[in-house]
PDB file of C-alpha atoms in Angstrom:
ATOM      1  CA  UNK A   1      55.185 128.964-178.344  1.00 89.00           C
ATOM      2  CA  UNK A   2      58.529 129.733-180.012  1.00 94.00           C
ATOM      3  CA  UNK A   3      59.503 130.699-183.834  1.00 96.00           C
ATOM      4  CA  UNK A   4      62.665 130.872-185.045  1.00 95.00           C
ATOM      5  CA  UNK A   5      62.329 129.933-188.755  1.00 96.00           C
ATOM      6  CA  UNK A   6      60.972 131.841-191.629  1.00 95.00           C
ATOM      7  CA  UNK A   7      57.452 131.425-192.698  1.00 95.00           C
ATOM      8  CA  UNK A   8      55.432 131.591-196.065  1.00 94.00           C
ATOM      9  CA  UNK A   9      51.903 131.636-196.865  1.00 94.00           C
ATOM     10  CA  UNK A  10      48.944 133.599-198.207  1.00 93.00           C
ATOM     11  CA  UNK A  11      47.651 133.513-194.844  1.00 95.00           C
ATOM     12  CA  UNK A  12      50.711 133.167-192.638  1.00 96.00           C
ATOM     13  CA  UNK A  13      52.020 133.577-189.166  1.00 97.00           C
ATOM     14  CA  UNK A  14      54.925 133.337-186.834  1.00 97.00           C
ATOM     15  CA  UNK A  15      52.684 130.647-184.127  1.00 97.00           C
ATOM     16  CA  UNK A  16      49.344 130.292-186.607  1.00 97.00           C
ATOM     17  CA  UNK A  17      48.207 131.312-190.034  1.00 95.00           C
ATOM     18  CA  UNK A  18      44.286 131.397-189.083  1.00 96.00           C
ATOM     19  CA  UNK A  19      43.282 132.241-185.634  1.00 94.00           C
ATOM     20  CA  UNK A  20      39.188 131.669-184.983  1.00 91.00           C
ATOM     21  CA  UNK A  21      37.406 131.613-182.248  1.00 89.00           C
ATOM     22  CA  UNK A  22      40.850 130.887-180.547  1.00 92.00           C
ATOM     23  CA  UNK A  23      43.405 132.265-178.113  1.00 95.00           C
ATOM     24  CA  UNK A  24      47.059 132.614-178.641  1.00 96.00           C
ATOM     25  CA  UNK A  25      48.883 133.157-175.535  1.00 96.00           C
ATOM     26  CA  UNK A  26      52.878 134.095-174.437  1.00 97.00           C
ATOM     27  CA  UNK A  27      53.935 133.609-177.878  1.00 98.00           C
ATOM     28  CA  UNK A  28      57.573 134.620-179.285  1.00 98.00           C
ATOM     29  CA  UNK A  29      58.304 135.211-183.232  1.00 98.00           C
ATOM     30  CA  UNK A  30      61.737 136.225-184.329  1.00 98.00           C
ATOM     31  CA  UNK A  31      61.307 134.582-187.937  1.00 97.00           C
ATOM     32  CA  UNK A  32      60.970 136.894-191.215  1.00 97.00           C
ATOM     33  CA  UNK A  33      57.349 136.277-192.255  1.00 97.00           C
ATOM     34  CA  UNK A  34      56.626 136.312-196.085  1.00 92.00           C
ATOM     35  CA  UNK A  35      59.866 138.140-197.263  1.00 90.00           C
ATOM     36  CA  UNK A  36      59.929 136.462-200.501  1.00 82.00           C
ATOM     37  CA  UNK A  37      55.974 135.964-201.136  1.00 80.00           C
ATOM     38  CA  UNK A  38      54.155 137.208-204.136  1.00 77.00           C
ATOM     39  CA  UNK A  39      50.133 135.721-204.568  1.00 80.00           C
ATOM     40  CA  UNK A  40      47.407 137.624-204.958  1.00 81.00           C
ATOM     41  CA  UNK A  41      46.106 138.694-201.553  1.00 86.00           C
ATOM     42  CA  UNK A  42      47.895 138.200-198.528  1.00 92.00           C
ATOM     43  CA  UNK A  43      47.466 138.433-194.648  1.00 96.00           C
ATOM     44  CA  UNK A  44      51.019 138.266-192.946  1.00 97.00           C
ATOM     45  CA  UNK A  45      51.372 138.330-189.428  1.00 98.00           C
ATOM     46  CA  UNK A  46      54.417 138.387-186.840  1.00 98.00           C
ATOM     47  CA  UNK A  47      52.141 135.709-184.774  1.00 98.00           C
ATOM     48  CA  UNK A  48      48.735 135.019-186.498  1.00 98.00           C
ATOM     49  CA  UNK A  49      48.324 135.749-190.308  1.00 97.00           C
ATOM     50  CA  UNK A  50      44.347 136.450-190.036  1.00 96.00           C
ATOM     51  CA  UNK A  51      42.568 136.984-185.909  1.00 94.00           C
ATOM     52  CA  UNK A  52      39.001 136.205-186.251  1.00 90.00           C
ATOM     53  CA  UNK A  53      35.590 135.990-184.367  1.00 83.00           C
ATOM     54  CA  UNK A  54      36.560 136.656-181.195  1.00 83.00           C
ATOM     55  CA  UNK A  55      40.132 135.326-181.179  1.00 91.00           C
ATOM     56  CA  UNK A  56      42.757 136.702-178.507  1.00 94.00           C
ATOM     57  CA  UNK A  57      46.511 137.332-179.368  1.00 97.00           C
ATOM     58  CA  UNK A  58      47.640 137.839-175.488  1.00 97.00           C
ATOM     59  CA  UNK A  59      51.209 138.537-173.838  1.00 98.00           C
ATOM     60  CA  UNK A  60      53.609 138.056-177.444  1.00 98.00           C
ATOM     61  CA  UNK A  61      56.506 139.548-179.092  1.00 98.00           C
ATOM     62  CA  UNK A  62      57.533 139.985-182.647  1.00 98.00           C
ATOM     63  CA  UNK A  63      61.041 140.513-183.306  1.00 98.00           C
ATOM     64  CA  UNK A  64      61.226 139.423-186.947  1.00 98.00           C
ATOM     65  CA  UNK A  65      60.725 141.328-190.201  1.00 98.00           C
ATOM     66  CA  UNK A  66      56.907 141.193-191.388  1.00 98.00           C
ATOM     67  CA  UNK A  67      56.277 141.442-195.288  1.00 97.00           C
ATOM     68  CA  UNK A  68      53.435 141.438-197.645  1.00 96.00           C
ATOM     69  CA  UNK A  69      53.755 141.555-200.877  1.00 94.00           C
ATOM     70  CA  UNK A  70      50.853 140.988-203.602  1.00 92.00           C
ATOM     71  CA  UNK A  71      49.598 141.585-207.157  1.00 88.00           C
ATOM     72  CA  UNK A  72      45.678 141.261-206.351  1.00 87.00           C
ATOM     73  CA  UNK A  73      43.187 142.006-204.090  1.00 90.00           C
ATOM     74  CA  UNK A  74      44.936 142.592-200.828  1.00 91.00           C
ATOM     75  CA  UNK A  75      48.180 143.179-199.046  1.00 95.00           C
ATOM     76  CA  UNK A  76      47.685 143.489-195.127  1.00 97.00           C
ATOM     77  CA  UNK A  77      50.912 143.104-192.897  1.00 98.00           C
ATOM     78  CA  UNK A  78      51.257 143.471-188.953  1.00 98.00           C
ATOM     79  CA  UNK A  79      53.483 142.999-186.389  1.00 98.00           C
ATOM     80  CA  UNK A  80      51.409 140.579-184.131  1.00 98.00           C
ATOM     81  CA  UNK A  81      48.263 139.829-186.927  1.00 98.00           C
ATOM     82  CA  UNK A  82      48.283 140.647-190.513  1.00 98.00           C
ATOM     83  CA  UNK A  83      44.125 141.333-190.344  1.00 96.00           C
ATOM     84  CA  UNK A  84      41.954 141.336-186.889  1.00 95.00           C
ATOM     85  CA  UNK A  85      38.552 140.745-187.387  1.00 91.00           C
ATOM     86  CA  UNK A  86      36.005 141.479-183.843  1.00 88.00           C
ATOM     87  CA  UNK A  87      39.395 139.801-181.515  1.00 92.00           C
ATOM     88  CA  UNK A  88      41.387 141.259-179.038  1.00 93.00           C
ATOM     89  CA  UNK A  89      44.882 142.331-179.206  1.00 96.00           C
ATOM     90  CA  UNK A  90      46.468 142.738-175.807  1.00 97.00           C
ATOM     91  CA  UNK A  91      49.582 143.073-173.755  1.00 98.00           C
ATOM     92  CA  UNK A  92      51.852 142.566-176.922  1.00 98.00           C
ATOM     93  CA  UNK A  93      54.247 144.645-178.684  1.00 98.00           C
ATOM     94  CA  UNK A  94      56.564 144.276-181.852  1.00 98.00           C
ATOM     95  CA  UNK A  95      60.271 145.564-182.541  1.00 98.00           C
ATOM     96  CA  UNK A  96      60.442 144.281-186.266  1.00 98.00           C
ATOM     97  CA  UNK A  97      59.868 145.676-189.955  1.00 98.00           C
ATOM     98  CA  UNK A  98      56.948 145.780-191.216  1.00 98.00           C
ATOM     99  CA  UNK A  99      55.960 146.685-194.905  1.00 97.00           C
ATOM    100  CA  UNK A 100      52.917 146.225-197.252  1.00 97.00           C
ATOM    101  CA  UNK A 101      53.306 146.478-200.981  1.00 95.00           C
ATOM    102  CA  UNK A 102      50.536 146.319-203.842  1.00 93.00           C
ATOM    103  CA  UNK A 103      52.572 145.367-206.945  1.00 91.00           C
ATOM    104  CA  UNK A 104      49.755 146.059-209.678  1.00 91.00           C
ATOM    105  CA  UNK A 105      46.785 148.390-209.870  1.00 92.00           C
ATOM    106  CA  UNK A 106      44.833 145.222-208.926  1.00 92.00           C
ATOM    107  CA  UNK A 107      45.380 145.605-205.499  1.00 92.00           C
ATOM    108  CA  UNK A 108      42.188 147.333-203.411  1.00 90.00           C
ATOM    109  CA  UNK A 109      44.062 147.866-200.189  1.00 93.00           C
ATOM    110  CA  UNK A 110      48.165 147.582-198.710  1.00 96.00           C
ATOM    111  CA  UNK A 111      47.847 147.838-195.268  1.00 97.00           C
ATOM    112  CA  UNK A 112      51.044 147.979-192.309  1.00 98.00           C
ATOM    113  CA  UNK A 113      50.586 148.116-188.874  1.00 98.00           C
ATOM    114  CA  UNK A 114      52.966 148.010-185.853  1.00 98.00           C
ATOM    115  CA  UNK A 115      50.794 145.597-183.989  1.00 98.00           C
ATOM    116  CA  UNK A 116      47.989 144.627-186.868  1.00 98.00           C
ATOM    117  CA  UNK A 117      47.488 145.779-190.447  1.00 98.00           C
ATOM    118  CA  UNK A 118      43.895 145.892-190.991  1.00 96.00           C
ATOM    119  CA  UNK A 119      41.591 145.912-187.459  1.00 94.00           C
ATOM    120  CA  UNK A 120      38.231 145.812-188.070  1.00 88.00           C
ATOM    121  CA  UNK A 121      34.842 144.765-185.517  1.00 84.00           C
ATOM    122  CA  UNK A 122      31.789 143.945-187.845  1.00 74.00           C
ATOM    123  CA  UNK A 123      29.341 143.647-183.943  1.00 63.00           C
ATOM    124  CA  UNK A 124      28.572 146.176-181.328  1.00 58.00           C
ATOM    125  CA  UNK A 125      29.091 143.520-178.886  1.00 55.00           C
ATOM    126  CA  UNK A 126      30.368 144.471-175.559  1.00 47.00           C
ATOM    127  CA  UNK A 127      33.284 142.232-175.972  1.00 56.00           C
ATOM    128  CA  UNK A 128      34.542 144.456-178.391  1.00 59.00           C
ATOM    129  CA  UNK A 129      34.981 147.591-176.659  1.00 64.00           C
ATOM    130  CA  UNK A 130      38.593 146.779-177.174  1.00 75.00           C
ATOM    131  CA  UNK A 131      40.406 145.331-179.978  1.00 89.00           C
ATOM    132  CA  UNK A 132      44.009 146.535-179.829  1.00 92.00           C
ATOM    133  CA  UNK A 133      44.985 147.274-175.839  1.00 95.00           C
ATOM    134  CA  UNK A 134      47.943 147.946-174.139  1.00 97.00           C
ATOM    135  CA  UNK A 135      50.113 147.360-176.930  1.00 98.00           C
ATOM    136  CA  UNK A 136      53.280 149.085-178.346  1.00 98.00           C
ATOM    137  CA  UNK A 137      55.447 149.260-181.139  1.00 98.00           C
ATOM    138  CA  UNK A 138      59.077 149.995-182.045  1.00 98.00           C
ATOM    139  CA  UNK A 139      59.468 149.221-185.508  1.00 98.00           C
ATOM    140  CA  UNK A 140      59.578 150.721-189.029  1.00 98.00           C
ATOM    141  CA  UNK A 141      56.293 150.269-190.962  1.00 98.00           C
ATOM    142  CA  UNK A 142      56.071 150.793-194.914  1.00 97.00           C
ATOM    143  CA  UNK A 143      52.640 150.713-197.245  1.00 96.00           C
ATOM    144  CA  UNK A 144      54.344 151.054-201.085  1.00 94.00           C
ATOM    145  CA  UNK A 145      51.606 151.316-204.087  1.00 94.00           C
ATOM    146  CA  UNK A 146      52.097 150.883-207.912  1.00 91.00           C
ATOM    147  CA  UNK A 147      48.767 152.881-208.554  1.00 91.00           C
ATOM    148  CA  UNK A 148      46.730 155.763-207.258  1.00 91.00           C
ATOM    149  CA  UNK A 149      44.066 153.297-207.490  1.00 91.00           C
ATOM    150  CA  UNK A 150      45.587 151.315-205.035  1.00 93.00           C
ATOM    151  CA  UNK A 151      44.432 152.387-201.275  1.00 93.00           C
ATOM    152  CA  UNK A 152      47.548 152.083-198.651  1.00 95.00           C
ATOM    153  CA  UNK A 153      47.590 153.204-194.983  1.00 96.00           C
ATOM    154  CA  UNK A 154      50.620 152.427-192.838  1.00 97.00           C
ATOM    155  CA  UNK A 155      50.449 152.823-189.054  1.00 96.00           C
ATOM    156  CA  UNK A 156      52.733 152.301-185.880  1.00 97.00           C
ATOM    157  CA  UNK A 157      49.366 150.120-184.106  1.00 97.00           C
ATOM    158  CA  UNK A 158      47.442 149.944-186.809  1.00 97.00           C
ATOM    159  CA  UNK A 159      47.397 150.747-191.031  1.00 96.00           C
ATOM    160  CA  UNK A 160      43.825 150.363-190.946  1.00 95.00           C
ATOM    161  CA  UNK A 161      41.381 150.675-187.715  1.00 93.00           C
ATOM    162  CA  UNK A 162      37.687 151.317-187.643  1.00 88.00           C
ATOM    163  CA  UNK A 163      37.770 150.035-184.203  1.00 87.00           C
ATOM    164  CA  UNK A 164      38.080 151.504-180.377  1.00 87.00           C
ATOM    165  CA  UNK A 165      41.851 151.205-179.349  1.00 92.00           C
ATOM    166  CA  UNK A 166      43.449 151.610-175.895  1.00 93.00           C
ATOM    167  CA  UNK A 167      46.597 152.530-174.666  1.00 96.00           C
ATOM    168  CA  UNK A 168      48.474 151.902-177.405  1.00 97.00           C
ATOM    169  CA  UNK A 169      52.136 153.248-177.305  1.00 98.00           C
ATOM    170  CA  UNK A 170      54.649 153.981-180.235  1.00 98.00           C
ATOM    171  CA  UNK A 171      58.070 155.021-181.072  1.00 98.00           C
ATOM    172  CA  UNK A 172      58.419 158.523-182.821  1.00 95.00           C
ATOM    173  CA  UNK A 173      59.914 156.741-185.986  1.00 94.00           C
ATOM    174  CA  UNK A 174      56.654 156.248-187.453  1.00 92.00           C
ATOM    175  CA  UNK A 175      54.445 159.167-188.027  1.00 90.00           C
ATOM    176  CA  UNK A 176      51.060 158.193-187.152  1.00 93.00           C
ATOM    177  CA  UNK A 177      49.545 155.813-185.000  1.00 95.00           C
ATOM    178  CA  UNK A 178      46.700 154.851-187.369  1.00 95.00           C
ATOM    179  CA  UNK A 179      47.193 155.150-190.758  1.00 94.00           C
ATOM    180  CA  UNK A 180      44.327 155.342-192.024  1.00 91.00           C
ATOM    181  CA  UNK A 181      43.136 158.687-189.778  1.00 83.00           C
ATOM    182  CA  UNK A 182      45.048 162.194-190.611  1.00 64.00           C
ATOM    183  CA  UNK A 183      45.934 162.250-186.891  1.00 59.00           C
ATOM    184  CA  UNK A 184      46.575 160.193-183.841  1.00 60.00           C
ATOM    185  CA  UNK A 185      42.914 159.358-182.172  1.00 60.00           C
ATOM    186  CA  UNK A 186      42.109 158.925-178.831  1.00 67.00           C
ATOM    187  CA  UNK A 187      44.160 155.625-177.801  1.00 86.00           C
ATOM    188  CA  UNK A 188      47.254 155.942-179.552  1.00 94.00           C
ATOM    189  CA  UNK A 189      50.410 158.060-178.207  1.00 95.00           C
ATOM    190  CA  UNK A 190      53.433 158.855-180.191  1.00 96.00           C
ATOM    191  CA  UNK A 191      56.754 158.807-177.538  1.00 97.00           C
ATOM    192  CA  UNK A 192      60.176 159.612-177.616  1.00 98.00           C
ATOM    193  CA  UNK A 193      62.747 157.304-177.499  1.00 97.00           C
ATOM    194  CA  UNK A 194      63.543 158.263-174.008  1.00 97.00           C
ATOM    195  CA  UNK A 195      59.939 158.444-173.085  1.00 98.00           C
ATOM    196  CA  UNK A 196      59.221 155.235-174.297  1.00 98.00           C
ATOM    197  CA  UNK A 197      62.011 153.905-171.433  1.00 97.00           C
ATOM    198  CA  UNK A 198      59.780 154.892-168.563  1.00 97.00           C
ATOM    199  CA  UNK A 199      56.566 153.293-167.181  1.00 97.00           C
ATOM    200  CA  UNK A 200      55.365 156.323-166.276  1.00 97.00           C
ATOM    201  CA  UNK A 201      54.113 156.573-170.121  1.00 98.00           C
ATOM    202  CA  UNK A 202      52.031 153.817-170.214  1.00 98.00           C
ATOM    203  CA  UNK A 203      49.124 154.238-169.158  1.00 97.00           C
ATOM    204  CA  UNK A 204      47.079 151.522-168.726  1.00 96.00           C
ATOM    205  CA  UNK A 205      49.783 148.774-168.606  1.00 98.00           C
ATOM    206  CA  UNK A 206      50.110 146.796-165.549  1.00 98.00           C
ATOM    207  CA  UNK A 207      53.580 146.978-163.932  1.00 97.00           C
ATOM    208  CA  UNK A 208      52.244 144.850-161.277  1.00 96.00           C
ATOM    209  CA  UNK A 209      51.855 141.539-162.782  1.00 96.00           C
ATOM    210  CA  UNK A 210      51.910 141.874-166.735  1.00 97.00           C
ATOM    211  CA  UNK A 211      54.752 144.379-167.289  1.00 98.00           C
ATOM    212  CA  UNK A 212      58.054 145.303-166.083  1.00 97.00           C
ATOM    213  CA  UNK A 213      60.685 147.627-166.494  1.00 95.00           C
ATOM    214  CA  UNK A 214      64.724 147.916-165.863  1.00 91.00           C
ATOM    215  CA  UNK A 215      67.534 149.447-167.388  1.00 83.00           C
ATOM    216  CA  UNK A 216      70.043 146.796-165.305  1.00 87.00           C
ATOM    217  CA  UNK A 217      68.180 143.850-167.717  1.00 87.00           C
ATOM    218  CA  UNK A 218      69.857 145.218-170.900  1.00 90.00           C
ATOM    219  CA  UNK A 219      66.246 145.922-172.671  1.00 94.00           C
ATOM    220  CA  UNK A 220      65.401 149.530-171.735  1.00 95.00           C
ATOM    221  CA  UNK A 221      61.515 149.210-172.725  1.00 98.00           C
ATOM    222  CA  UNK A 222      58.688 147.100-171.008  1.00 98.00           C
ATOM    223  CA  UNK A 223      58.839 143.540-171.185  1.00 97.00           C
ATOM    224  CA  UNK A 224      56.699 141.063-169.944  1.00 97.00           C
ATOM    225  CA  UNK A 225      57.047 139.065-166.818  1.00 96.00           C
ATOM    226  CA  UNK A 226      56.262 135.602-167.794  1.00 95.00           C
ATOM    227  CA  UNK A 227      58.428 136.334-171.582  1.00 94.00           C
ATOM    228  CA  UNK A 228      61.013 138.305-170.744  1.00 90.00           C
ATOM    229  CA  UNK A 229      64.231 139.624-173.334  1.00 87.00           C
TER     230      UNK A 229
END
């Protein structure tokens, strides 16, 4: 599926709003998501607003601007899923904006990710030995408070993780892979912009069948085979 258009929502996404117990496959957003929203919590996503209960996001690209902007309770923004919840991330990687902002002291959490704002897995199921993986992300991300009270974590993958994360590549513009940890853990890698040219970075990716690579295509980073720039 293709976006083009902007979307609006308090749960709201480039292809779906609410993912569950779904899979979202070779997806393309290049619509501004939620860039003039203000309710009172707010999941906004470059492809799925909220990924839950064992939803995939697989093989998709977000190109647009991601916003979320609230005066209660929450404020998550992401690149591919504003909030994951025990799903999978995989093979996907976002070039766009991405900011969180908590207008009021009312807000608990403003969370921006690269890839996904908030990723959380409430099960120790097997399943979920991954739930971001072979992912990367060249955009700006932004977490803006009003209050001390006011919690806010902004991340190239993720703004908030409590859960494992794989090969997940990022562009030195961003300082930290997971916001919410004081440095990068075990899954995410901060690259140059000339490192993040060459498939020798990524490990993990497949270069076989999932991923390619080619300066002669005009898009100097990996791109996917079956949704290529």
């Amino acid at each position: 599926g293709i976006n083009t258009g902007a979307v609006y929502g308090r749960t709201a996404g480039g292809i779906a709003g609410h993912s569950q117990n779904a899979h979202v496959m070779l997806c393309l957003n290049t619509g501004d998501v939620n860039d003039e929203t203000d309710v009172d919590y707010i999941y906004s996503g470059g492809i799925v607003g909220f990924n839950s209960e064992g939803s995939t996001i697989n093989g998709s690209i977000n190109k647009a601007a991601v916003y979320a902007y609230s005066s209660e309770s929450y404020a998550y923004a992401g690149g591919i899923a504003g909030n994951s919840d025990s799903s999978l991330i995989s093979d996907c990687y976002n070039a766009g904006s991405i900011s969180a902002t908590a207008a009021s002291s009312d807000v608990y959490y403003a969370c921006a990710g690269g890839i996904v704002g908030n990723n959380i897995c409430e099960t120790s199921d097997t399943l979920y030995s991954q739930t971001l993986a072979t992912v990367y992300n060249l955009g700006s991300v932004s977490a803006s408070v009003s209050s001390s009270s006011t919690k806010k974590y902004a991340g190239a993958i993720a703004g908030y993780s409590d859960a494992p994360i794989t090969s997940a590549y990022y562009l030195n513009n961003v300082t930290k892979g997971i916001g919410s940890n004081d440095a990068d853990t075990d899954g995410t890698k901060k690259l140059t912009n000339t490192q993040m040219k060459s498939a020798s970075n990524y490990k993990g990716f497949d270069f076989d069948d999932m991923w390619w690579i080619s300066s002669v295509s005009g898009y100097n980073y990996p791109q996917l085979t079956l949704l290529s720039e």
